[in-house]
mmCIF file of C-alpha atoms and ligand atoms in Angstrom:
data_model
loop_
_atom_site.group_PDB
_atom_site.id
_atom_site.type_symbol
_atom_site.label_atom_id
_atom_site.label_comp_id
_atom_site.label_asym_id
_atom_site.label_seq_id
_atom_site.Cartn_x
_atom_site.Cartn_y
_atom_site.Cartn_z
ATOM 1 C CA MET A 1 2.478 -30.052 -34.942
ATOM 2 C CA LEU A 2 4.086 -28.157 -32.021
ATOM 3 C CA ASP A 3 7.115 -25.916 -32.643
ATOM 4 C CA PHE A 4 8.627 -26.791 -29.270
ATOM 5 C CA VAL A 5 7.734 -27.906 -25.759
ATOM 6 C CA ILE A 6 8.713 -26.410 -22.421
ATOM 7 C CA SER A 7 8.448 -29.494 -20.257
ATOM 8 C CA ASN A 8 8.210 -30.278 -16.572
ATOM 9 C CA ILE A 9 6.956 -26.920 -15.246
ATOM 10 C CA ARG A 10 4.615 -26.114 -12.382
ATOM 11 C CA ILE A 11 1.838 -23.561 -12.776
ATOM 12 C CA ALA A 12 -0.585 -22.043 -10.292
ATOM 13 C CA GLY A 13 -3.680 -24.096 -9.574
ATOM 14 C CA ARG A 14 -2.273 -27.447 -10.793
ATOM 15 C CA ASP A 15 -0.911 -30.130 -8.497
ATOM 16 C CA ARG A 16 1.332 -31.959 -10.974
ATOM 17 C CA PRO A 17 4.087 -30.717 -13.317
ATOM 18 C CA LEU A 18 2.941 -30.013 -16.874
ATOM 19 C CA ASP A 19 4.359 -29.444 -20.344
ATOM 20 C CA ILE A 20 3.590 -26.332 -22.406
ATOM 21 C CA GLY A 21 3.398 -26.804 -26.173
ATOM 22 C CA ILE A 22 4.150 -23.714 -28.291
ATOM 23 C CA LYS A 23 2.911 -23.215 -31.845
ATOM 24 C CA ASP A 24 3.218 -19.993 -33.878
ATOM 25 C CA GLY A 25 4.096 -17.963 -30.781
ATOM 26 C CA ARG A 26 1.075 -19.107 -28.797
ATOM 27 C CA ILE A 27 0.322 -21.663 -26.099
ATOM 28 C CA ALA A 28 -1.146 -24.527 -28.116
ATOM 29 C CA ALA A 29 -1.114 -27.289 -25.507
ATOM 30 C CA LEU A 30 -0.946 -27.544 -21.740
ATOM 31 C CA ASP A 31 -0.843 -31.079 -20.421
ATOM 32 C CA ALA A 32 1.181 -33.687 -18.590
ATOM 33 C CA ASP A 33 3.570 -35.701 -20.776
ATOM 34 C CA LEU A 34 2.934 -33.964 -24.110
ATOM 35 C CA VAL A 35 4.034 -36.081 -27.053
ATOM 36 C CA SER A 36 5.827 -34.087 -29.751
ATOM 37 C CA ASP A 37 8.665 -34.657 -32.208
ATOM 38 C CA GLY A 38 9.822 -31.035 -31.817
ATOM 39 C CA PRO A 39 12.505 -29.826 -29.421
ATOM 40 C CA HIS A 40 11.927 -30.050 -25.671
ATOM 41 C CA GLU A 41 13.392 -27.943 -22.929
ATOM 42 C CA ASP A 42 13.209 -29.512 -19.458
ATOM 43 C CA MET A 43 12.541 -26.952 -16.709
ATOM 44 C CA CYS A 44 13.060 -29.451 -13.848
ATOM 45 C CA GLY A 45 9.763 -28.730 -12.068
ATOM 46 C CA CYS A 46 10.259 -24.958 -11.788
ATOM 47 C CA PHE A 47 7.339 -22.552 -11.475
ATOM 48 C CA ALA A 48 6.177 -20.807 -14.665
ATOM 49 C CA PHE A 49 3.824 -17.850 -15.009
ATOM 50 C CA GLY A 50 2.965 -15.011 -17.396
ATOM 51 C CA GLY A 51 5.752 -12.723 -16.185
ATOM 52 C CA PHE A 52 6.019 -9.794 -13.817
ATOM 53 C CA VAL A 53 4.150 -6.612 -14.781
ATOM 54 C CA ASP A 54 5.547 -3.274 -13.599
ATOM 55 C CA SER A 55 2.571 -0.916 -13.457
ATOM 56 C CA HIS A 56 4.576 2.183 -12.503
ATOM 57 C CA ILE A 57 8.177 3.053 -13.402
ATOM 58 C CA HIS A 58 10.043 6.182 -14.533
ATOM 59 C CA LEU A 59 12.548 5.136 -17.198
ATOM 60 C CA ASP A 60 13.294 8.737 -18.218
ATOM 61 C CA LYS A 61 14.781 9.823 -14.892
ATOM 62 C CA ALA A 62 16.422 6.541 -13.831
ATOM 63 C CA CYS A 63 20.154 6.243 -13.103
ATOM 64 C CA ILE A 64 20.949 9.934 -12.484
ATOM 65 C CA LEU A 65 22.694 9.711 -9.106
ATOM 66 C CA ASP A 66 25.884 10.884 -10.821
ATOM 67 C CA ARG A 67 24.319 14.321 -11.389
ATOM 68 C CA CYS A 68 22.055 14.814 -8.351
ATOM 69 C CA ARG A 69 22.770 15.662 -4.715
ATOM 70 C CA ILE A 70 20.707 14.037 -1.983
ATOM 71 C CA CYS A 71 21.030 15.931 1.299
ATOM 72 C CA GLU A 72 17.563 15.873 2.875
ATOM 73 C CA GLY A 73 16.056 12.803 1.185
ATOM 74 C CA THR A 74 12.691 14.557 0.925
ATOM 75 C CA LEU A 75 10.108 14.653 -1.859
ATOM 76 C CA ASP A 76 10.663 18.397 -2.363
ATOM 77 C CA GLU A 77 14.375 17.860 -2.820
ATOM 78 C CA ALA A 78 13.815 14.943 -5.210
ATOM 79 C CA VAL A 79 11.458 16.971 -7.438
ATOM 80 C CA ARG A 80 13.837 19.963 -7.344
ATOM 81 C CA GLU A 81 17.032 18.009 -8.067
ATOM 82 C CA THR A 82 15.416 15.982 -10.847
ATOM 83 C CA ALA A 83 13.919 19.099 -12.474
ATOM 84 C CA ARG A 84 17.405 20.628 -12.553
ATOM 85 C CA ALA A 85 18.959 17.475 -14.017
ATOM 86 C CA LYS A 86 16.325 16.920 -16.677
ATOM 87 C CA ALA A 87 16.903 20.320 -18.271
ATOM 88 C CA ALA A 88 20.205 18.827 -19.460
ATOM 89 C CA PHE A 89 18.822 15.422 -20.586
ATOM 90 C CA THR A 90 19.536 14.547 -24.204
ATOM 91 C CA VAL A 91 17.757 11.912 -26.293
ATOM 92 C CA GLU A 92 20.901 9.735 -26.296
ATOM 93 C CA ASP A 93 21.355 10.109 -22.541
ATOM 94 C CA VAL A 94 17.746 9.134 -21.726
ATOM 95 C CA HIS A 95 17.959 6.238 -24.174
ATOM 96 C CA ALA A 96 21.143 4.839 -22.609
ATOM 97 C CA ARG A 97 19.792 5.049 -19.047
ATOM 98 C CA ALA A 98 16.358 3.638 -19.962
ATOM 99 C CA ARG A 99 18.002 0.811 -21.855
ATOM 100 C CA ARG A 100 19.993 -0.188 -18.780
ATOM 101 C CA VAL A 101 16.814 -0.382 -16.674
ATOM 102 C CA VAL A 102 14.705 -2.164 -19.310
ATOM 103 C CA GLU A 103 17.382 -4.823 -19.806
ATOM 104 C CA SER A 104 17.550 -5.345 -16.052
ATOM 105 C CA ALA A 105 13.738 -5.646 -15.925
ATOM 106 C CA ILE A 106 13.769 -8.242 -18.723
ATOM 107 C CA VAL A 107 16.297 -10.538 -17.026
ATOM 108 C CA ASN A 108 14.358 -10.086 -13.775
ATOM 109 C CA GLY A 109 11.290 -11.603 -15.471
ATOM 110 C CA THR A 110 9.213 -8.542 -16.384
ATOM 111 C CA THR A 111 7.192 -8.887 -19.582
ATOM 112 C CA ALA A 112 5.188 -5.620 -19.479
ATOM 113 C CA MET A 113 5.583 -2.190 -17.897
ATOM 114 C CA ARG A 114 3.980 1.240 -17.753
ATOM 115 C CA THR A 115 6.556 4.009 -17.799
ATOM 116 C CA PHE A 116 5.854 7.632 -17.006
ATOM 117 C CA VAL A 117 7.661 10.161 -19.200
ATOM 118 C CA GLU A 118 7.890 13.802 -18.186
ATOM 119 C CA ILE A 119 6.949 16.207 -20.960
ATOM 120 C CA ASP A 120 7.213 19.889 -20.026
ATOM 121 C CA PRO A 121 9.220 23.000 -20.929
ATOM 122 C CA ARG A 122 12.360 21.625 -19.186
ATOM 123 C CA ALA A 123 12.286 18.102 -20.629
ATOM 124 C CA GLY A 124 10.888 19.159 -23.998
ATOM 125 C CA PHE A 125 10.071 16.059 -26.074
ATOM 126 C CA ARG A 126 13.590 14.622 -25.694
ATOM 127 C CA SER A 127 12.733 11.999 -23.068
ATOM 128 C CA PHE A 128 9.537 11.105 -24.945
ATOM 129 C CA GLU A 129 11.467 10.598 -28.180
ATOM 130 C CA ALA A 130 13.997 8.352 -26.452
ATOM 131 C CA ILE A 131 11.357 6.241 -24.677
ATOM 132 C CA LEU A 132 9.330 5.804 -27.890
ATOM 133 C CA GLU A 133 12.470 4.299 -29.427
ATOM 134 C CA ILE A 134 13.033 2.082 -26.365
ATOM 135 C CA LYS A 135 9.432 0.841 -26.614
ATOM 136 C CA ARG A 136 9.902 -0.020 -30.295
ATOM 137 C CA SER A 137 13.322 -1.630 -30.030
ATOM 138 C CA TYR A 138 12.513 -3.854 -27.007
ATOM 139 C CA ARG A 139 9.120 -5.053 -28.245
ATOM 140 C CA TRP A 140 10.688 -8.513 -28.752
ATOM 141 C CA ALA A 141 10.980 -8.913 -24.961
ATOM 142 C CA ILE A 142 8.650 -6.493 -23.183
ATOM 143 C CA ASP A 143 5.464 -4.500 -23.846
ATOM 144 C CA ILE A 144 5.878 -0.891 -22.725
ATOM 145 C CA GLN A 145 3.010 1.566 -22.146
ATOM 146 C CA ILE A 146 4.024 5.233 -22.221
ATOM 147 C CA CYS A 147 2.246 7.604 -19.846
ATOM 148 C CA ALA A 148 2.742 11.280 -20.789
ATOM 149 C CA PHE A 149 3.271 12.790 -17.357
ATOM 150 C CA ALA A 150 2.958 16.268 -15.805
ATOM 151 C CA GLN A 151 5.331 15.935 -12.824
ATOM 152 C CA GLU A 152 5.652 19.658 -12.088
ATOM 153 C CA GLY A 153 2.144 21.027 -12.402
ATOM 154 C CA LEU A 154 -0.182 22.263 -15.131
ATOM 155 C CA THR A 155 -2.049 25.389 -14.053
ATOM 156 C CA ASN A 156 1.268 27.013 -13.093
ATOM 157 C CA GLU A 157 2.728 26.093 -16.494
ATOM 158 C CA PRO A 158 -0.034 25.783 -19.129
ATOM 159 C CA ALA A 159 2.521 25.072 -21.886
ATOM 160 C CA THR A 160 2.815 21.597 -20.362
ATOM 161 C CA ALA A 161 -0.857 20.858 -21.153
ATOM 162 C CA ALA A 162 -0.329 21.664 -24.840
ATOM 163 C CA MET A 163 2.785 19.478 -24.911
ATOM 164 C CA LEU A 164 0.953 16.543 -23.306
ATOM 165 C CA ASP A 165 -1.821 16.998 -25.868
ATOM 166 C CA GLN A 166 0.737 16.774 -28.662
ATOM 167 C CA ALA A 167 2.431 13.684 -27.153
ATOM 168 C CA LEU A 168 -0.937 11.892 -26.948
ATOM 169 C CA GLY A 169 -1.280 12.469 -30.673
ATOM 170 C CA GLU A 170 2.234 11.158 -31.311
ATOM 171 C CA GLY A 171 2.329 7.797 -29.572
ATOM 172 C CA ALA A 172 1.797 8.246 -25.834
ATOM 173 C CA ASP A 173 -0.608 5.555 -24.590
ATOM 174 C CA LEU A 174 -2.158 7.394 -21.645
ATOM 175 C CA ILE A 175 -1.869 10.511 -19.489
ATOM 176 C CA GLY A 176 -0.570 11.043 -15.961
ATOM 177 C CA GLY A 177 -1.016 13.918 -13.530
ATOM 178 C CA CYS A 178 0.477 14.959 -10.221
ATOM 179 C CA PRO A 179 -1.942 17.255 -8.373
ATOM 180 C CA TYR A 180 0.291 17.613 -5.288
ATOM 181 C CA THR A 181 2.853 19.688 -7.234
ATOM 182 C CA ASP A 182 0.177 21.982 -8.704
ATOM 183 C CA PRO A 183 -0.956 25.128 -6.851
ATOM 184 C CA ASP A 184 -4.507 24.269 -7.969
ATOM 185 C CA PRO A 185 -4.834 20.480 -7.558
ATOM 186 C CA GLN A 186 -8.553 20.359 -8.441
ATOM 187 C CA THR A 187 -8.126 22.154 -11.766
ATOM 188 C CA HIS A 188 -5.072 19.979 -12.453
ATOM 189 C CA ILE A 189 -7.206 16.846 -12.039
ATOM 190 C CA ARG A 190 -9.918 18.243 -14.335
ATOM 191 C CA TRP A 191 -7.400 19.221 -17.038
ATOM 192 C CA ILE A 192 -5.842 15.744 -16.987
ATOM 193 C CA PHE A 193 -9.277 14.123 -17.401
ATOM 194 C CA ASP A 194 -10.112 16.601 -20.202
ATOM 195 C CA LEU A 195 -6.998 15.536 -22.118
ATOM 196 C CA ALA A 196 -7.732 11.859 -21.444
ATOM 197 C CA GLU A 197 -11.273 12.182 -22.797
ATOM 198 C CA ARG A 198 -10.128 14.114 -25.859
ATOM 199 C CA HIS A 199 -7.763 11.274 -26.786
ATOM 200 C CA GLY A 200 -9.778 8.366 -25.373
ATOM 201 C CA VAL A 201 -6.927 7.206 -23.116
ATOM 202 C CA ASP A 202 -6.584 5.990 -19.522
ATOM 203 C CA VAL A 203 -5.482 8.136 -16.574
ATOM 204 C CA ASP A 204 -2.845 7.543 -13.890
ATOM 205 C CA PHE A 205 -2.288 10.024 -11.021
ATOM 206 C CA HIS A 206 0.535 10.434 -8.528
ATOM 207 C CA LEU A 207 -1.562 11.284 -5.513
ATOM 208 C CA ASP A 208 -1.759 11.938 -1.769
ATOM 209 C CA PHE A 209 1.991 11.529 -1.360
ATOM 210 C CA ASP A 210 2.473 12.571 2.272
ATOM 211 C CA LEU A 211 1.460 11.392 5.747
ATOM 212 C CA ASP A 212 -1.138 14.084 6.528
ATOM 213 C CA PRO A 213 -4.553 12.379 6.497
ATOM 214 C CA ALA A 214 -6.264 15.689 5.628
ATOM 215 C CA ASN A 215 -6.928 17.143 2.156
ATOM 216 C CA SER A 216 -6.979 13.899 0.183
ATOM 217 C CA ALA A 217 -7.420 14.333 -3.577
ATOM 218 C CA ILE A 218 -9.074 10.914 -3.818
ATOM 219 C CA PRO A 219 -12.707 12.193 -3.464
ATOM 220 C CA MET A 220 -12.132 14.551 -6.402
ATOM 221 C CA VAL A 221 -10.678 11.760 -8.562
ATOM 222 C CA ILE A 222 -13.598 9.483 -7.633
ATOM 223 C CA ALA A 223 -16.088 12.225 -8.582
ATOM 224 C CA GLU A 224 -14.404 12.910 -11.944
ATOM 225 C CA THR A 225 -14.077 9.176 -12.682
ATOM 226 C CA ARG A 226 -17.829 8.770 -12.155
ATOM 227 C CA ARG A 227 -18.828 11.947 -13.989
ATOM 228 C CA ARG A 228 -16.863 10.924 -17.083
ATOM 229 C CA GLY A 229 -17.716 7.206 -17.093
ATOM 230 C CA TYR A 230 -14.070 6.291 -16.527
ATOM 231 C CA SER A 231 -14.543 3.319 -14.172
ATOM 232 C CA GLY A 232 -11.775 0.750 -14.744
ATOM 233 C CA ARG A 233 -9.568 3.263 -16.546
ATOM 234 C CA VAL A 234 -8.106 5.244 -13.648
ATOM 235 C CA SER A 235 -5.244 4.370 -11.319
ATOM 236 C CA ILE A 236 -3.495 6.257 -8.539
ATOM 237 C CA GLY A 237 0.038 5.797 -7.232
ATOM 238 C CA HIS A 238 1.421 6.325 -3.686
ATOM 239 C CA ALA A 239 -1.864 7.219 -1.838
ATOM 240 C CA THR A 240 0.270 7.196 1.307
ATOM 241 C CA LYS A 241 -2.208 9.402 3.187
ATOM 242 C CA LEU A 242 -4.213 6.155 3.556
ATOM 243 C CA SER A 243 -1.414 4.801 5.757
ATOM 244 C CA ALA A 244 -1.859 7.771 8.119
ATOM 245 C CA MET A 245 -5.594 7.198 8.686
ATOM 246 C CA PRO A 246 -7.375 5.020 11.236
ATOM 247 C CA LYS A 247 -8.552 1.741 9.737
ATOM 248 C CA GLU A 248 -12.205 2.838 9.611
ATOM 249 C CA ALA A 249 -11.428 5.951 7.563
ATOM 250 C CA ALA A 250 -9.120 4.065 5.183
ATOM 251 C CA SER A 251 -11.741 1.322 4.819
ATOM 252 C CA ASP A 252 -14.379 3.881 3.887
ATOM 253 C CA ILE A 253 -12.160 5.282 1.110
ATOM 254 C CA ALA A 254 -11.205 1.743 0.016
ATOM 255 C CA ALA A 255 -14.875 0.855 -0.494
ATOM 256 C CA ARG A 256 -15.442 4.020 -2.513
ATOM 257 C CA LEU A 257 -12.332 3.385 -4.676
ATOM 258 C CA ALA A 258 -13.505 -0.172 -5.369
ATOM 259 C CA ASP A 259 -16.969 1.084 -6.239
ATOM 260 C CA ALA A 260 -15.554 3.688 -8.647
ATOM 261 C CA GLY A 261 -13.238 1.147 -10.316
ATOM 262 C CA ILE A 262 -10.021 2.972 -9.429
ATOM 263 C CA ALA A 263 -6.812 0.928 -9.008
ATOM 264 C CA VAL A 264 -4.084 1.737 -6.468
ATOM 265 C CA THR A 265 -0.336 1.206 -6.873
ATOM 266 C CA VAL A 266 1.940 1.161 -3.838
ATOM 267 C CA LEU A 267 5.563 2.160 -4.409
ATOM 268 C CA PRO A 268 7.272 0.780 -1.318
ATOM 269 C CA ALA A 269 10.887 1.663 -2.145
ATOM 270 C CA THR A 270 10.085 5.338 -2.764
ATOM 271 C CA ASP A 271 7.436 5.696 -0.077
ATOM 272 C CA MET A 272 9.772 4.338 2.608
ATOM 273 C CA PHE A 273 12.755 6.362 1.396
ATOM 274 C CA LEU A 274 11.095 9.791 1.146
ATOM 275 C CA LEU A 275 8.432 9.871 3.837
ATOM 276 C CA GLY A 276 8.727 10.372 7.578
ATOM 277 C CA ARG A 277 11.837 12.571 7.253
ATOM 278 C CA ASP A 278 10.525 14.865 9.985
ATOM 279 C CA ARG A 279 10.925 12.000 12.479
ATOM 280 C CA ASP A 280 14.190 10.850 14.003
ATOM 281 C CA TYR A 281 12.760 7.827 15.794
ATOM 282 C CA LEU A 282 9.820 5.459 15.221
ATOM 283 C CA VAL A 283 9.906 6.484 11.572
ATOM 284 C CA PRO A 284 6.634 5.411 9.882
ATOM 285 C CA ARG A 285 6.664 2.991 6.957
ATOM 286 C CA GLY A 286 4.229 5.174 5.013
ATOM 287 C CA ILE A 287 2.973 2.524 2.582
ATOM 288 C CA ALA A 288 -0.726 2.503 1.658
ATOM 289 C CA PRO A 289 -2.573 -0.439 3.265
ATOM 290 C CA ALA A 290 -2.720 -2.580 0.120
ATOM 291 C CA LEU A 291 -4.178 -5.665 1.764
ATOM 292 C CA LEU A 292 -7.021 -3.639 3.264
ATOM 293 C CA LEU A 293 -7.680 -2.087 -0.169
ATOM 294 C CA ALA A 294 -7.621 -5.545 -1.782
ATOM 295 C CA ALA A 295 -10.057 -6.857 0.848
ATOM 296 C CA HIS A 296 -12.521 -4.163 -0.271
ATOM 297 C CA GLY A 297 -12.138 -5.201 -3.919
ATOM 298 C CA VAL A 298 -9.669 -2.553 -5.110
ATOM 299 C CA THR A 299 -7.191 -3.671 -7.779
ATOM 300 C CA VAL A 300 -3.882 -3.150 -5.961
ATOM 301 C CA THR A 301 -0.403 -3.404 -7.398
ATOM 302 C CA ALA A 302 3.153 -2.852 -6.202
ATOM 303 C CA ALA A 303 5.691 -1.373 -8.582
ATOM 304 C CA THR A 304 9.264 -0.183 -8.974
ATOM 305 C CA ASN A 305 8.691 3.586 -9.463
ATOM 306 C CA ASN A 306 12.246 4.947 -9.426
ATOM 307 C CA VAL A 307 15.684 3.426 -9.890
ATOM 308 C CA LEU A 308 18.890 5.147 -8.753
ATOM 309 C CA ASN A 309 17.660 8.748 -8.513
ATOM 310 C CA PRO A 310 16.774 11.235 -5.740
ATOM 311 C CA PHE A 311 13.309 9.659 -5.331
ATOM 312 C CA THR A 312 14.834 6.201 -4.723
ATOM 313 C CA PRO A 313 18.606 5.788 -4.731
ATOM 314 C CA TYR A 314 18.319 1.990 -5.029
ATOM 315 C CA GLY A 315 16.934 -0.498 -7.455
ATOM 316 C CA ASP A 316 17.285 -3.141 -10.121
ATOM 317 C CA ALA A 317 13.746 -3.198 -11.606
ATOM 318 C CA SER A 318 13.194 -6.625 -10.016
ATOM 319 C CA LEU A 319 9.545 -7.095 -9.082
ATOM 320 C CA GLY A 320 10.241 -10.334 -7.239
ATOM 321 C CA ARG A 321 12.522 -8.352 -4.959
ATOM 322 C CA MET A 322 9.973 -5.491 -4.722
ATOM 323 C CA ALA A 323 7.138 -7.869 -3.761
ATOM 324 C CA ASN A 324 9.380 -9.351 -1.066
ATOM 325 C CA PHE A 325 10.266 -5.868 0.180
ATOM 326 C CA PHE A 326 6.591 -4.910 0.273
ATOM 327 C CA ALA A 327 5.578 -8.125 2.050
ATOM 328 C CA ASN A 328 8.252 -7.578 4.685
ATOM 329 C CA ALA A 329 7.442 -3.875 5.205
ATOM 330 C CA ALA A 330 3.701 -4.618 5.364
ATOM 331 C CA GLN A 331 4.327 -7.395 7.903
ATOM 332 C CA LEU A 332 2.638 -10.090 5.791
ATOM 333 C CA SER A 333 2.881 -13.639 7.049
ATOM 334 C CA ARG A 334 -0.167 -15.682 5.979
ATOM 335 C CA ASP A 335 0.113 -17.671 2.748
ATOM 336 C CA ASP A 336 -2.969 -15.936 1.328
ATOM 337 C CA ASP A 337 -1.402 -12.518 1.892
ATOM 338 C CA ILE A 338 1.917 -13.546 0.300
ATOM 339 C CA ALA A 339 -0.152 -14.824 -2.649
ATOM 340 C CA THR A 340 -1.751 -11.365 -2.867
ATOM 341 C CA ALA A 341 1.728 -9.803 -2.913
ATOM 342 C CA PHE A 342 2.555 -12.042 -5.892
ATOM 343 C CA ASP A 343 -0.694 -11.031 -7.624
ATOM 344 C CA MET A 344 0.191 -7.360 -7.056
ATOM 345 C CA VAL A 345 3.236 -7.670 -9.332
ATOM 346 C CA THR A 346 1.596 -9.995 -11.866
ATOM 347 C CA ARG A 347 -2.082 -10.328 -12.713
ATOM 348 C CA ASN A 348 -3.337 -7.309 -10.731
ATOM 349 C CA ALA A 349 -0.801 -5.111 -12.515
ATOM 350 C CA ALA A 350 -1.896 -6.598 -15.847
ATOM 351 C CA ARG A 351 -5.527 -5.780 -14.967
ATOM 352 C CA LEU A 352 -4.538 -2.200 -14.111
ATOM 353 C CA MET A 353 -2.880 -1.932 -17.542
ATOM 354 C CA ARG A 354 -5.903 -3.620 -19.138
ATOM 355 C CA ARG A 355 -3.920 -6.406 -20.723
ATOM 356 C CA PRO A 356 -4.354 -10.197 -20.588
ATOM 357 C CA HIS A 357 -2.077 -12.243 -18.333
ATOM 358 C CA GLY A 358 -1.692 -15.938 -17.668
ATOM 359 C CA LEU A 359 -0.747 -19.236 -19.212
ATOM 360 C CA ASP A 360 -3.993 -20.025 -21.024
ATOM 361 C CA LEU A 361 -4.533 -22.068 -24.157
ATOM 362 C CA GLY A 362 -4.409 -19.785 -27.190
ATOM 363 C CA ALA A 363 -2.697 -16.954 -25.300
ATOM 364 C CA PRO A 364 0.606 -15.500 -26.515
ATOM 365 C CA ALA A 365 3.485 -17.593 -25.188
ATOM 366 C CA ASP A 366 4.795 -14.969 -22.759
ATOM 367 C CA ILE A 367 6.317 -17.262 -20.136
ATOM 368 C CA ILE A 368 8.729 -16.676 -17.274
ATOM 369 C CA VAL A 369 10.241 -19.585 -15.358
ATOM 370 C CA LEU A 370 11.420 -18.994 -11.789
ATOM 371 C CA ASP A 371 13.802 -21.164 -9.804
ATOM 372 C CA ALA A 372 10.961 -21.762 -7.348
ATOM 373 C CA ALA A 373 8.283 -24.328 -6.655
ATOM 374 C CA ASP A 374 5.410 -21.860 -6.384
ATOM 375 C CA PRO A 375 4.549 -18.129 -6.013
ATOM 376 C CA LEU A 376 4.924 -18.252 -2.228
ATOM 377 C CA SER A 377 8.528 -19.437 -2.263
ATOM 378 C CA ALA A 378 9.212 -17.009 -5.137
ATOM 379 C CA ILE A 379 8.227 -14.065 -2.916
ATOM 380 C CA ARG A 380 9.409 -15.328 0.472
ATOM 381 C CA GLU A 381 12.870 -16.287 -0.833
ATOM 382 C CA VAL A 382 13.257 -13.833 -3.779
ATOM 383 C CA ARG A 383 13.853 -16.769 -6.131
ATOM 384 C CA GLN A 384 15.489 -15.804 -9.415
ATOM 385 C CA PRO A 385 14.133 -16.156 -12.951
ATOM 386 C CA VAL A 386 15.962 -18.772 -15.032
ATOM 387 C CA ALA A 387 14.449 -18.225 -18.493
ATOM 388 C CA GLY A 388 11.825 -16.229 -20.362
ATOM 389 C CA TRP A 389 9.896 -16.322 -23.644
ATOM 390 C CA LYS A 390 7.927 -13.582 -25.358
ATOM 391 C CA GLY A 391 5.527 -14.607 -28.117
ATOM 392 C CA GLY A 392 7.205 -18.016 -28.114
ATOM 393 C CA ARG A 393 10.715 -16.613 -28.667
ATOM 394 C CA LYS A 394 13.288 -17.115 -25.938
ATOM 395 C CA THR A 395 14.345 -13.710 -24.603
ATOM 396 C CA PHE A 396 16.850 -14.531 -21.843
ATOM 397 C CA THR A 397 18.429 -17.228 -19.749
ATOM 398 C CA ARG A 398 19.927 -16.827 -16.339
ATOM 399 C CA PRO A 399 21.856 -19.898 -15.232
ATOM 400 C CA ARG A 400 21.561 -20.936 -11.615
ATOM 401 C CA ALA A 401 24.499 -20.339 -9.311
ATOM 402 C CA ARG A 402 26.498 -23.523 -8.910
ATOM 403 C CA LEU A 403 28.441 -24.491 -5.798
ATOM 404 C CA LEU A 404 31.933 -25.859 -6.363
ATOM 405 C CA TYR A 405 32.316 -28.361 -3.544
ATOM 406 C CA PRO A 406 35.815 -29.553 -2.676
ATOM 407 C CA GLU A 407 36.737 -33.089 -3.769
ATOM 408 C CA GLY A 408 35.122 -35.794 -1.671
HETATM 409 ZN ZN1 LIG B 501 6.034 7.634 -9.895
#
């Protein structure tokens, strides 16, 4: 009856290795010692899960170090340099760079991602067109959500609002705003929510991206989320101001975010690269206190954000590596906290994107196998993926490194 069996895998919450039976692209059986005449693939007791989920990445402006200068390493410089570069983006250029990152994400075990795509008078619809094609052509391996994104303001450039409106009618899945680059952040936030309501889509803000605890935009986003009945449909990225507040103040905001149903994404690679540039010693880490947020019931995720550009001149779209980087920077040590770091790049990120996740009976057979015994060793040791399936079809293999001992 089964099409094939992935045998001898470990999954979270089960003590003994199991077999997964696949039928018509779905998980049809999950048991020890499954009996089936179909093909078997022995996974040697490795850990399997539903795949990494990247809740925040910018495919359109990845891999542009060849055309940008980084002198200061500040946020202002990154926005400025990228704005200059994107005026010259072509559809083919964006497609080629995005493809490189998506293929790296796939072999690093990512099965879903949310990408921001800048749509404004400089980018036109060229990046959007390229990323729509990437979404379509890689559907066999990864589900991509497209967030139409106003990186450079709205009230200062109202043409952008009309372009975002058009993109939401032509295949964008949700809308993203960036109040800190707008001269009128409050109106920016309202306009983004207006567009979201008009199209019935979710909202994702880049927010509070500095280390000054004053003038947070979070209260405004909470108020608009409540006023419009948008609980569970709003997320914010960076929120690094929270890292500059005393614990009591951050806890107060955490409780209000949880109550409003607003998710928070930390972007450790970017936050640590761009912030604290005014300091030449004891440079702050500048990462929002994700564990504190999680303790108050906020859905927290960690994500890639940028790859090889002035916002983050590093990266390989590996979320196992990013979770390890986050855990190290956030000084996590307890097993429970490392488990939270794993959740931040898997099921929490899936919840933020409002998609199912997990190896459940009847679920699509989206399965990633890591060369690890469990999620803790996966994060602590940055264990590599060895194979992946999407809808029951094998999407990649990644053979283990093999030592060539001398004779004897
Ligand atoms: Zn971002």
